[in-house]
Amino acid sequence: MRTLKTLDASNIGATGIFVIRKGINKSALRSRLTRSLPFNTDIFIVPGREITRLLSADPFRGRATPRGTVKFVSILSRRTHPGPRTTFSLPTGKRWLVRILGRRGRFVYGLYRRNMKVIGILGQLDTIFGVPLTTRSWGTIEKIGVALRTS
């Protein structure tokens, strides 16, 4: 996409995430992306410094990651009031599939078990938090950090 080349962008795998290196304000970036995409989609713009702060804080540091689980981060489309209590599981009980461990600003982080039902449960989080969100693995967030450091 020509728009992304002129912005010195890096694509992070097949995740729909781009690291934009050229300085541009959020509204101008959103406008350029919206005009260049042949379809409607939610566009989340997160300043690199917010990702860097999250990585520095590493909310998973010192936490055991049970076998068969994946660390993830859901990014809220915008900051909201605190919302639900910080730690909860879906479904509740010992057979949880998604466990929310905490929140830092517009980042909600947790674990999910490898199970087909997880996609539907993660889809409920935007209703729970009251805004659209997008979810990526912690590994993808770490790759964004690498791209930010090499820019």
CSV table of C-alpha atoms in Angstrom, one decimal, residues 77-150:
chain,number,residue,atom,x,y,z
A,77,SER,CA,-10.0,1.8,21.4
A,78,ARG,CA,-9.9,4.6,24.0
A,79,ARG,CA,-9.4,5.1,27.7
A,80,THR,CA,-12.4,4.4,29.8
A,81,HIS,CA,-13.4,4.4,33.4
A,82,PRO,CA,-12.0,1.5,35.3
A,83,GLY,CA,-14.8,-0.9,34.2
A,84,PRO,CA,-15.1,-4.3,35.8
A,85,ARG,CA,-13.0,-5.5,38.6
A,86,THR,CA,-9.4,-6.0,37.6
A,87,THR,CA,-9.2,-9.8,37.9
A,88,PHE,CA,-11.9,-12.2,36.6
A,89,SER,CA,-12.3,-15.4,34.6
A,90,LEU,CA,-14.6,-16.4,31.8
A,91,PRO,CA,-16.4,-18.6,32.4
A,92,THR,CA,-16.0,-18.4,36.1
A,93,GLY,CA,-14.6,-21.3,38.1
A,94,LYS,CA,-11.8,-23.8,37.6
A,95,ARG,CA,-12.6,-24.4,33.9
A,96,TRP,CA,-12.0,-20.8,32.8
A,97,LEU,CA,-10.9,-20.2,29.2
A,98,VAL,CA,-10.0,-16.5,29.5
A,99,ARG,CA,-8.5,-15.0,32.7
A,100,ILE,CA,-8.1,-11.2,32.9
A,101,LEU,CA,-5.1,-10.5,35.2
A,102,GLY,CA,-5.1,-6.7,35.2
A,103,ARG,CA,-5.2,-3.4,33.3
A,104,ARG,CA,-2.7,-0.6,32.6
A,105,GLY,CA,-4.4,2.4,31.0
A,106,ARG,CA,-6.0,1.2,27.8
A,107,PHE,CA,-4.3,-2.3,28.0
A,108,VAL,CA,-6.1,-5.2,29.5
A,109,TYR,CA,-3.9,-8.3,29.9
A,110,GLY,CA,-4.4,-11.9,30.7
A,111,LEU,CA,-4.2,-15.5,29.7
A,112,TYR,CA,-6.3,-17.7,27.5
A,113,ARG,CA,-6.4,-21.4,27.1
A,114,ARG,CA,-6.0,-23.0,23.7
A,115,ASN,CA,-9.6,-23.8,22.9
A,116,MET,CA,-11.9,-22.9,20.0
A,117,LYS,CA,-14.4,-21.3,22.4
A,118,VAL,CA,-11.9,-18.6,23.3
A,119,ILE,CA,-12.5,-16.6,20.2
A,120,GLY,CA,-16.2,-16.1,21.2
A,121,ILE,CA,-15.2,-15.2,24.8
A,122,LEU,CA,-12.6,-12.7,23.7
A,123,GLY,CA,-15.4,-11.2,21.5
A,124,GLN,CA,-17.3,-10.5,24.7
A,125,LEU,CA,-14.6,-8.2,26.2
A,126,ASP,CA,-15.7,-5.1,24.2
A,127,THR,CA,-19.1,-5.4,25.8
A,128,ILE,CA,-17.6,-5.9,29.2
A,129,PHE,CA,-15.3,-2.9,28.9
A,130,GLY,CA,-17.8,-0.8,27.0
A,131,VAL,CA,-15.6,0.0,24.0
A,132,PRO,CA,-14.2,-1.8,20.9
A,133,LEU,CA,-10.9,-3.6,21.6
A,134,THR,CA,-8.4,-5.7,19.7
A,135,THR,CA,-6.5,-8.6,21.2
A,136,ARG,CA,-3.0,-9.7,20.4
A,137,SER,CA,-0.6,-12.2,21.9
A,138,TRP,CA,2.1,-10.9,24.2
A,139,GLY,CA,4.6,-12.2,21.6
A,140,THR,CA,3.1,-9.9,19.0
A,141,ILE,CA,3.4,-7.0,21.5
A,142,GLU,CA,7.1,-7.9,22.0
A,143,LYS,CA,7.6,-7.8,18.2
A,144,ILE,CA,6.1,-4.3,18.1
A,145,GLY,CA,8.6,-3.3,20.8
A,146,VAL,CA,11.5,-4.7,18.6
A,147,ALA,CA,10.2,-2.7,15.6
A,148,LEU,CA,10.0,0.4,17.8
A,149,ARG,CA,13.6,0.0,19.0
A,150,THR,CA,14.9,-0.4,15.5
